[in-house]
Amino acid sequence: MLKSAFIFDLDDTLYDQCQVFKKMYERFSDEKRLSEEVPTINSQTLKAIFIKSRHYAEQNFEKIIADPTKRFYYDSLRLRLAFLDHGFEFTVEETNRMDCLYKEEQTKLCPEPTMIELIEKLQADGHFVGVISNGYSKQQRDKIKQLNLTNYLDEEKMLISQDTQWAKPERELFDYYIDSHDLSREETYYIGDSYGNDLIGSWNADITPVWINKYDKELEHSRHNKEFYMATDYHELPEIIADIITK
C-alpha cells in the first residue's frame, strides 16, 4: 500500500531555472559585445531580474493560453519589463533575441541532483511520486525529455496543465490529478517554488504544500495559519521530507 504521495512542480523545482536565465544573458552579452556596448550585470541583480520575469510570466500565462499566437510577444515583453524594472532598457529586437537564446538554453537542461535522489528514495520507500506542471504541452514534454525524467517516473504520472482545461492554482487541476490516481488528500504533498501557483494551489486543493522558497518571498499575513513546510534551498528538502514521513 502506498504510504504518501509527493507531487513535484517542474520549472525551477526539478531544475534551476535561474541558471538557465543567467546563461542566456551571458550568451546575449557575448553576441552584443562584438558590435556594441552591453550592460554588465552582476549575478545577484540577474537573479532579481529573473524573479521579476517570473512574476510577469505568471501574470501573462492565462492570456497566452487564451491566444497562443501572442506567446512570443508576451515572452519577450516579460524580459523587457523585468530588465526595465532594474534600470536596464532593451529594445524589442533585443529582448526577442534574449527570448530565443533562453529557449535554446532550455534544450540543455540538467536536473537538480538532490531532487533526483529524493525522487528515487521516495519511490524505493513505497511512496507515490508524480509531477504537475503549468505550461504548454510540447514545451513541457520537451523539458521532461531533456531532464530524462521518464528514467525515474512513469509518464502517466506527469501532468501538464495544457492537457486539461485548468492551470495552477486552480483547484480543479489538482482534483483531476488526485482523482485520476486515487490519492488521499490527507497524505498528499505538493513540492514547488511558486508562491502563487504552488503554495496557494495546494491550499485551494486541500493538500499540504512544501515550498522551496529560494528567493526569500514573504508569506502573506492572511495565510499564516495555513499548514505548509518550507525549504530555502534544495539541500534542506530531504530532511523536511523525512520529517513529514516520520511525523
PDB file of C-alpha atoms in Angstrom:
ATOM      1  CA  MET A   1       0.000   0.000   0.000  1.00  0.00           C
ATOM      2  CA  LEU A   2       1.308   3.472  -0.891  1.00  0.00           C
ATOM      3  CA  LYS A   3       2.207   5.474   2.183  1.00  0.00           C
ATOM      4  CA  SER A   4       2.096   9.095   0.991  1.00  0.00           C
ATOM      5  CA  ALA A   5       2.017  10.966  -2.304  1.00  0.00           C
ATOM      6  CA  PHE A   6       4.662  13.553  -3.211  1.00  0.00           C
ATOM      7  CA  ILE A   7       3.899  15.570  -6.345  1.00  0.00           C
ATOM      8  CA  PHE A   8       6.533  17.894  -7.777  1.00  0.00           C
ATOM      9  CA  ASP A   9       6.378  21.066  -9.810  1.00  0.00           C
ATOM     10  CA  LEU A  10       8.710  21.081 -12.839  1.00  0.00           C
ATOM     11  CA  ASP A  11      10.133  24.539 -13.628  1.00  0.00           C
ATOM     12  CA  ASP A  12      12.598  25.867 -11.056  1.00  0.00           C
ATOM     13  CA  THR A  13      11.870  22.861  -8.859  1.00  0.00           C
ATOM     14  CA  LEU A  14      13.340  19.833 -10.626  1.00  0.00           C
ATOM     15  CA  TYR A  15      15.945  22.046 -12.288  1.00  0.00           C
ATOM     16  CA  ASP A  16      17.374  25.501 -11.547  1.00  0.00           C
ATOM     17  CA  GLN A  17      15.701  27.917 -13.952  1.00  0.00           C
ATOM     18  CA  CYS A  18      17.737  30.894 -12.746  1.00  0.00           C
ATOM     19  CA  GLN A  19      20.930  29.299 -14.066  1.00  0.00           C
ATOM     20  CA  VAL A  20      19.286  28.987 -17.488  1.00  0.00           C
ATOM     21  CA  PHE A  21      18.423  32.698 -17.337  1.00  0.00           C
ATOM     22  CA  LYS A  22      21.989  33.670 -16.410  1.00  0.00           C
ATOM     23  CA  LYS A  23      23.415  31.557 -19.229  1.00  0.00           C
ATOM     24  CA  MET A  24      21.017  33.265 -21.642  1.00  0.00           C
ATOM     25  CA  TYR A  25      22.266  36.718 -20.648  1.00  0.00           C
ATOM     26  CA  GLU A  26      25.886  35.588 -20.854  1.00  0.00           C
ATOM     27  CA  ARG A  27      25.352  34.448 -24.443  1.00  0.00           C
ATOM     28  CA  PHE A  28      23.416  37.616 -25.308  1.00  0.00           C
ATOM     29  CA  SER A  29      26.232  39.771 -23.897  1.00  0.00           C
ATOM     30  CA  ASP A  30      28.875  37.860 -25.831  1.00  0.00           C
ATOM     31  CA  GLU A  31      26.947  38.391 -29.067  1.00  0.00           C
ATOM     32  CA  LYS A  32      26.335  42.107 -28.484  1.00  0.00           C
ATOM     33  CA  ARG A  33      29.925  42.891 -27.488  1.00  0.00           C
ATOM     34  CA  LEU A  34      31.043  42.000 -30.990  1.00  0.00           C
ATOM     35  CA  SER A  35      29.388  45.185 -32.273  1.00  0.00           C
ATOM     36  CA  GLU A  36      28.443  47.448 -29.350  1.00  0.00           C
ATOM     37  CA  GLU A  37      28.476  48.009 -25.605  1.00  0.00           C
ATOM     38  CA  VAL A  38      26.177  45.923 -23.441  1.00  0.00           C
ATOM     39  CA  PRO A  39      25.485  46.389 -19.706  1.00  0.00           C
ATOM     40  CA  THR A  40      27.473  44.213 -17.331  1.00  0.00           C
ATOM     41  CA  ILE A  41      25.014  42.879 -14.757  1.00  0.00           C
ATOM     42  CA  ASN A  42      26.202  41.043 -11.656  1.00  0.00           C
ATOM     43  CA  SER A  43      24.831  37.665 -10.586  1.00  0.00           C
ATOM     44  CA  GLN A  44      22.618  38.951  -7.759  1.00  0.00           C
ATOM     45  CA  THR A  45      20.986  41.564  -9.988  1.00  0.00           C
ATOM     46  CA  LEU A  46      20.406  38.977 -12.717  1.00  0.00           C
ATOM     47  CA  LYS A  47      18.745  36.780 -10.115  1.00  0.00           C
ATOM     48  CA  ALA A  48      16.438  39.661  -9.144  1.00  0.00           C
ATOM     49  CA  ILE A  49      15.627  40.317 -12.814  1.00  0.00           C
ATOM     50  CA  PHE A  50      14.875  36.626 -13.307  1.00  0.00           C
ATOM     51  CA  ILE A  51      12.483  36.638 -10.328  1.00  0.00           C
ATOM     52  CA  LYS A  52      10.708  39.668 -11.777  1.00  0.00           C
ATOM     53  CA  SER A  53      10.453  37.975 -15.177  1.00  0.00           C
ATOM     54  CA  ARG A  54       8.758  35.001 -13.478  1.00  0.00           C
ATOM     55  CA  HIS A  55       6.256  37.427 -11.956  1.00  0.00           C
ATOM     56  CA  TYR A  56       5.393  38.843 -15.379  1.00  0.00           C
ATOM     57  CA  ALA A  57       5.252  35.341 -16.882  1.00  0.00           C
ATOM     58  CA  GLU A  58       2.677  34.230 -14.310  1.00  0.00           C
ATOM     59  CA  GLN A  59       0.665  37.410 -14.937  1.00  0.00           C
ATOM     60  CA  ASN A  60       0.514  36.707 -18.670  1.00  0.00           C
ATOM     61  CA  PHE A  61       0.091  32.919 -18.616  1.00  0.00           C
ATOM     62  CA  GLU A  62      -3.703  32.902 -18.953  1.00  0.00           C
ATOM     63  CA  LYS A  63      -3.546  35.485 -21.772  1.00  0.00           C
ATOM     64  CA  ILE A  64      -1.225  33.212 -23.742  1.00  0.00           C
ATOM     65  CA  ILE A  65      -3.384  30.143 -23.140  1.00  0.00           C
ATOM     66  CA  ALA A  66      -6.370  32.134 -24.430  1.00  0.00           C
ATOM     67  CA  ASP A  67      -4.436  33.255 -27.530  1.00  0.00           C
ATOM     68  CA  PRO A  68      -1.309  31.130 -28.211  1.00  0.00           C
ATOM     69  CA  THR A  69      -0.391  33.349 -31.178  1.00  0.00           C
ATOM     70  CA  LYS A  70       0.622  36.034 -28.639  1.00  0.00           C
ATOM     71  CA  ARG A  71       3.084  33.793 -26.804  1.00  0.00           C
ATOM     72  CA  PHE A  72       6.240  35.158 -28.435  1.00  0.00           C
ATOM     73  CA  TYR A  73       5.077  38.730 -27.781  1.00  0.00           C
ATOM     74  CA  TYR A  74       4.448  38.115 -24.072  1.00  0.00           C
ATOM     75  CA  ASP A  75       7.613  36.035 -23.591  1.00  0.00           C
ATOM     76  CA  SER A  76       9.678  38.922 -24.965  1.00  0.00           C
ATOM     77  CA  LEU A  77       7.659  41.521 -23.050  1.00  0.00           C
ATOM     78  CA  ARG A  78       8.269  39.851 -19.680  1.00  0.00           C
ATOM     79  CA  LEU A  79      12.015  40.149 -20.261  1.00  0.00           C
ATOM     80  CA  ARG A  80      11.820  43.763 -21.386  1.00  0.00           C
ATOM     81  CA  LEU A  81       9.736  44.772 -18.349  1.00  0.00           C
ATOM     82  CA  ALA A  82      11.875  42.802 -15.880  1.00  0.00           C
ATOM     83  CA  PHE A  83      15.103  44.421 -17.093  1.00  0.00           C
ATOM     84  CA  LEU A  84      13.449  47.852 -17.203  1.00  0.00           C
ATOM     85  CA  ASP A  85      12.312  47.481 -13.579  1.00  0.00           C
ATOM     86  CA  HIS A  86      16.006  47.230 -12.666  1.00  0.00           C
ATOM     87  CA  GLY A  87      17.125  50.173 -14.783  1.00  0.00           C
ATOM     88  CA  PHE A  88      18.203  48.361 -17.958  1.00  0.00           C
ATOM     89  CA  GLU A  89      16.390  49.330 -21.154  1.00  0.00           C
ATOM     90  CA  PHE A  90      16.465  46.992 -24.138  1.00  0.00           C
ATOM     91  CA  THR A  91      14.700  47.218 -27.484  1.00  0.00           C
ATOM     92  CA  VAL A  92      12.007  44.820 -28.656  1.00  0.00           C
ATOM     93  CA  GLU A  93      14.524  43.268 -31.049  1.00  0.00           C
ATOM     94  CA  GLU A  94      16.998  42.721 -28.214  1.00  0.00           C
ATOM     95  CA  THR A  95      14.520  41.032 -25.883  1.00  0.00           C
ATOM     96  CA  ASN A  96      13.254  38.963 -28.819  1.00  0.00           C
ATOM     97  CA  ARG A  97      16.808  37.693 -29.204  1.00  0.00           C
ATOM     98  CA  MET A  98      17.104  37.067 -25.461  1.00  0.00           C
ATOM     99  CA  ASP A  99      13.927  35.012 -25.570  1.00  0.00           C
ATOM    100  CA  CYS A 100      15.294  32.904 -28.431  1.00  0.00           C
ATOM    101  CA  LEU A 101      18.519  32.289 -26.515  1.00  0.00           C
ATOM    102  CA  TYR A 102      16.563  31.446 -23.361  1.00  0.00           C
ATOM    103  CA  LYS A 103      14.545  28.822 -25.219  1.00  0.00           C
ATOM    104  CA  GLU A 104      17.746  27.403 -26.719  1.00  0.00           C
ATOM    105  CA  GLU A 105      19.254  27.076 -23.245  1.00  0.00           C
ATOM    106  CA  GLN A 106      16.125  25.233 -22.124  1.00  0.00           C
ATOM    107  CA  THR A 107      17.081  22.445 -24.531  1.00  0.00           C
ATOM    108  CA  LYS A 108      20.229  21.817 -22.447  1.00  0.00           C
ATOM    109  CA  LEU A 109      18.611  21.270 -19.074  1.00  0.00           C
ATOM    110  CA  CYS A 110      20.148  19.203 -16.294  1.00  0.00           C
ATOM    111  CA  PRO A 111      18.072  18.015 -13.335  1.00  0.00           C
ATOM    112  CA  GLU A 112      18.949  19.128  -9.833  1.00  0.00           C
ATOM    113  CA  PRO A 113      20.807  16.079  -8.390  1.00  0.00           C
ATOM    114  CA  THR A 114      19.258  16.462  -4.923  1.00  0.00           C
ATOM    115  CA  MET A 115      15.770  16.241  -6.414  1.00  0.00           C
ATOM    116  CA  ILE A 116      16.516  13.121  -8.444  1.00  0.00           C
ATOM    117  CA  GLU A 117      17.994  11.420  -5.379  1.00  0.00           C
ATOM    118  CA  LEU A 118      14.886  12.376  -3.407  1.00  0.00           C
ATOM    119  CA  ILE A 119      12.524  11.027  -6.081  1.00  0.00           C
ATOM    120  CA  GLU A 120      14.407   7.732  -6.222  1.00  0.00           C
ATOM    121  CA  LYS A 121      14.387   7.341  -2.438  1.00  0.00           C
ATOM    122  CA  LEU A 122      10.684   8.154  -2.115  1.00  0.00           C
ATOM    123  CA  GLN A 123       9.769   5.582  -4.746  1.00  0.00           C
ATOM    124  CA  ALA A 124      12.080   2.971  -3.235  1.00  0.00           C
ATOM    125  CA  ASP A 125      10.307   3.507   0.092  1.00  0.00           C
ATOM    126  CA  GLY A 126       6.903   2.859  -1.494  1.00  0.00           C
ATOM    127  CA  HIS A 127       5.563   6.395  -1.863  1.00  0.00           C
ATOM    128  CA  PHE A 128       3.673   7.726  -4.880  1.00  0.00           C
ATOM    129  CA  VAL A 129       5.706  10.295  -6.830  1.00  0.00           C
ATOM    130  CA  GLY A 130       4.456  12.453  -9.705  1.00  0.00           C
ATOM    131  CA  VAL A 131       4.607  15.838 -11.434  1.00  0.00           C
ATOM    132  CA  ILE A 132       2.054  18.587 -12.106  1.00  0.00           C
ATOM    133  CA  SER A 133       3.328  21.457 -14.254  1.00  0.00           C
ATOM    134  CA  ASN A 134       1.779  24.569 -15.720  1.00  0.00           C
ATOM    135  CA  GLY A 135       2.715  25.196 -19.319  1.00  0.00           C
ATOM    136  CA  TYR A 136       2.354  24.263 -22.953  1.00  0.00           C
ATOM    137  CA  SER A 137       2.271  20.542 -23.635  1.00  0.00           C
ATOM    138  CA  LYS A 138       5.062  20.358 -26.211  1.00  0.00           C
ATOM    139  CA  GLN A 139       7.400  22.718 -24.372  1.00  0.00           C
ATOM    140  CA  GLN A 140       6.986  20.920 -21.041  1.00  0.00           C
ATOM    141  CA  ARG A 141       7.252  17.461 -22.623  1.00  0.00           C
ATOM    142  CA  ASP A 142      10.476  18.587 -24.294  1.00  0.00           C
ATOM    143  CA  LYS A 143      11.812  19.626 -20.876  1.00  0.00           C
ATOM    144  CA  ILE A 144      10.799  16.267 -19.408  1.00  0.00           C
ATOM    145  CA  LYS A 145      12.754  14.598 -22.197  1.00  0.00           C
ATOM    146  CA  GLN A 146      15.790  16.862 -21.687  1.00  0.00           C
ATOM    147  CA  LEU A 147      15.772  16.107 -17.961  1.00  0.00           C
ATOM    148  CA  ASN A 148      15.380  12.345 -18.604  1.00  0.00           C
ATOM    149  CA  LEU A 149      12.538  12.290 -16.085  1.00  0.00           C
ATOM    150  CA  THR A 150      10.983   9.204 -17.672  1.00  0.00           C
ATOM    151  CA  ASN A 151      14.033   7.324 -16.368  1.00  0.00           C
ATOM    152  CA  TYR A 152      12.671   7.973 -12.881  1.00  0.00           C
ATOM    153  CA  LEU A 153       8.899   8.496 -13.224  1.00  0.00           C
ATOM    154  CA  ASP A 154       6.091   6.885 -15.200  1.00  0.00           C
ATOM    155  CA  GLU A 155       4.916   9.217 -17.949  1.00  0.00           C
ATOM    156  CA  GLU A 156       1.269   8.876 -16.906  1.00  0.00           C
ATOM    157  CA  LYS A 157       2.194  10.377 -13.527  1.00  0.00           C
ATOM    158  CA  MET A 158       3.360  13.642 -15.156  1.00  0.00           C
ATOM    159  CA  LEU A 159       0.526  16.068 -15.935  1.00  0.00           C
ATOM    160  CA  ILE A 160       0.846  19.266 -17.995  1.00  0.00           C
ATOM    161  CA  SER A 161      -1.848  21.876 -17.471  1.00  0.00           C
ATOM    162  CA  GLN A 162      -2.485  22.444 -21.194  1.00  0.00           C
ATOM    163  CA  ASP A 163      -3.555  18.790 -21.446  1.00  0.00           C
ATOM    164  CA  THR A 164      -6.535  19.761 -19.276  1.00  0.00           C
ATOM    165  CA  GLN A 165      -8.839  22.783 -19.155  1.00  0.00           C
ATOM    166  CA  TRP A 166      -7.269  24.094 -15.936  1.00  0.00           C
ATOM    167  CA  ALA A 167      -4.000  25.526 -14.625  1.00  0.00           C
ATOM    168  CA  LYS A 168      -2.413  26.071 -11.231  1.00  0.00           C
ATOM    169  CA  PRO A 169      -3.514  27.498  -8.828  1.00  0.00           C
ATOM    170  CA  GLU A 170      -6.999  26.276  -9.814  1.00  0.00           C
ATOM    171  CA  ARG A 171      -8.273  23.559  -7.512  1.00  0.00           C
ATOM    172  CA  GLU A 172      -9.709  21.599 -10.431  1.00  0.00           C
ATOM    173  CA  LEU A 173      -6.255  20.755 -11.829  1.00  0.00           C
ATOM    174  CA  PHE A 174      -5.176  19.198  -8.543  1.00  0.00           C
ATOM    175  CA  ASP A 175      -8.560  17.483  -8.122  1.00  0.00           C
ATOM    176  CA  TYR A 176      -8.225  15.933 -11.579  1.00  0.00           C
ATOM    177  CA  TYR A 177      -4.785  14.544 -10.750  1.00  0.00           C
ATOM    178  CA  ILE A 178      -5.709  13.319  -7.266  1.00  0.00           C
ATOM    179  CA  ASP A 179      -8.867  11.592  -8.518  1.00  0.00           C
ATOM    180  CA  SER A 180      -7.067  10.069 -11.525  1.00  0.00           C
ATOM    181  CA  HIS A 181      -4.521   8.397  -9.257  1.00  0.00           C
ATOM    182  CA  ASP A 182      -6.866   7.672  -6.336  1.00  0.00           C
ATOM    183  CA  LEU A 183      -4.757   9.609  -3.838  1.00  0.00           C
ATOM    184  CA  SER A 184      -5.637  10.606  -0.287  1.00  0.00           C
ATOM    185  CA  ARG A 185      -5.631  14.389   0.220  1.00  0.00           C
ATOM    186  CA  GLU A 186      -4.532  13.959   3.821  1.00  0.00           C
ATOM    187  CA  GLU A 187      -1.394  12.156   2.664  1.00  0.00           C
ATOM    188  CA  THR A 188      -0.648  14.217  -0.461  1.00  0.00           C
ATOM    189  CA  TYR A 189       2.110  16.857  -0.545  1.00  0.00           C
ATOM    190  CA  TYR A 190       2.901  19.234  -3.396  1.00  0.00           C
ATOM    191  CA  ILE A 191       6.506  20.430  -3.755  1.00  0.00           C
ATOM    192  CA  GLY A 192       7.170  23.623  -5.705  1.00  0.00           C
ATOM    193  CA  ASP A 193       8.827  27.025  -5.775  1.00  0.00           C
ATOM    194  CA  SER A 194       5.970  29.349  -6.780  1.00  0.00           C
ATOM    195  CA  TYR A 195       4.036  31.092  -4.018  1.00  0.00           C
ATOM    196  CA  GLY A 196       1.079  31.945  -6.254  1.00  0.00           C
ATOM    197  CA  ASN A 197       0.823  28.694  -8.191  1.00  0.00           C
ATOM    198  CA  ASP A 198       2.204  26.014  -5.879  1.00  0.00           C
ATOM    199  CA  LEU A 199       1.565  27.170  -2.325  1.00  0.00           C
ATOM    200  CA  ILE A 200      -1.845  28.732  -2.965  1.00  0.00           C
ATOM    201  CA  GLY A 201      -2.756  25.996  -5.448  1.00  0.00           C
ATOM    202  CA  SER A 202      -2.096  23.331  -2.816  1.00  0.00           C
ATOM    203  CA  TRP A 203      -4.205  25.149  -0.249  1.00  0.00           C
ATOM    204  CA  ASN A 204      -7.001  25.544  -2.796  1.00  0.00           C
ATOM    205  CA  ALA A 205      -6.966  21.763  -3.260  1.00  0.00           C
ATOM    206  CA  ASP A 206      -6.771  20.972   0.475  1.00  0.00           C
ATOM    207  CA  ILE A 207      -3.378  19.305   0.209  1.00  0.00           C
ATOM    208  CA  THR A 208      -0.192  20.273   2.031  1.00  0.00           C
ATOM    209  CA  PRO A 209       2.432  22.351   0.203  1.00  0.00           C
ATOM    210  CA  VAL A 210       6.179  22.012   0.596  1.00  0.00           C
ATOM    211  CA  TRP A 211       7.505  25.367  -0.532  1.00  0.00           C
ATOM    212  CA  ILE A 212      11.035  25.712  -1.933  1.00  0.00           C
ATOM    213  CA  ASN A 213      11.382  29.404  -1.126  1.00  0.00           C
ATOM    214  CA  LYS A 214      14.700  30.016  -2.892  1.00  0.00           C
ATOM    215  CA  TYR A 215      14.012  33.706  -3.408  1.00  0.00           C
ATOM    216  CA  ASP A 216      13.062  34.703   0.168  1.00  0.00           C
ATOM    217  CA  LYS A 217       9.481  35.619  -0.649  1.00  0.00           C
ATOM    218  CA  GLU A 218       7.407  36.689   2.347  1.00  0.00           C
ATOM    219  CA  LEU A 219       4.241  34.853   3.280  1.00  0.00           C
ATOM    220  CA  GLU A 220       1.073  36.935   3.099  1.00  0.00           C
ATOM    221  CA  HIS A 221      -0.151  37.704   6.621  1.00  0.00           C
ATOM    222  CA  SER A 222      -3.601  36.275   5.878  1.00  0.00           C
ATOM    223  CA  ARG A 223      -2.003  32.892   5.100  1.00  0.00           C
ATOM    224  CA  HIS A 224      -0.014  32.499   8.330  1.00  0.00           C
ATOM    225  CA  ASN A 225      -2.471  29.987   9.778  1.00  0.00           C
ATOM    226  CA  LYS A 226      -2.269  27.650   6.771  1.00  0.00           C
ATOM    227  CA  GLU A 227      -0.274  24.431   7.064  1.00  0.00           C
ATOM    228  CA  PHE A 228       2.874  24.217   4.954  1.00  0.00           C
ATOM    229  CA  TYR A 229       6.525  23.212   5.063  1.00  0.00           C
ATOM    230  CA  MET A 230       9.320  25.415   3.743  1.00  0.00           C
ATOM    231  CA  ALA A 231      12.859  24.874   2.483  1.00  0.00           C
ATOM    232  CA  THR A 232      15.104  27.778   1.496  1.00  0.00           C
ATOM    233  CA  ASP A 233      17.195  25.666  -0.885  1.00  0.00           C
ATOM    234  CA  TYR A 234      17.296  22.207  -2.434  1.00  0.00           C
ATOM    235  CA  HIS A 235      19.582  20.747   0.213  1.00  0.00           C
ATOM    236  CA  GLU A 236      17.123  21.371   3.054  1.00  0.00           C
ATOM    237  CA  LEU A 237      14.374  19.449   1.301  1.00  0.00           C
ATOM    238  CA  PRO A 238      15.362  15.796   2.029  1.00  0.00           C
ATOM    239  CA  GLU A 239      15.371  16.432   5.784  1.00  0.00           C
ATOM    240  CA  ILE A 240      11.976  18.159   5.610  1.00  0.00           C
ATOM    241  CA  ILE A 241      10.500  15.267   3.616  1.00  0.00           C
ATOM    242  CA  ALA A 242      11.985  12.789   6.099  1.00  0.00           C
ATOM    243  CA  ASP A 243      10.294  14.695   8.938  1.00  0.00           C
ATOM    244  CA  ILE A 244       6.958  14.572   7.079  1.00  0.00           C
ATOM    245  CA  ILE A 245       7.221  10.819   6.593  1.00  0.00           C
ATOM    246  CA  THR A 246       8.077  10.115  10.232  1.00  0.00           C
ATOM    247  CA  LYS A 247       5.615  12.545  11.826  1.00  0.00           C
TER     248      LYS A 247
END
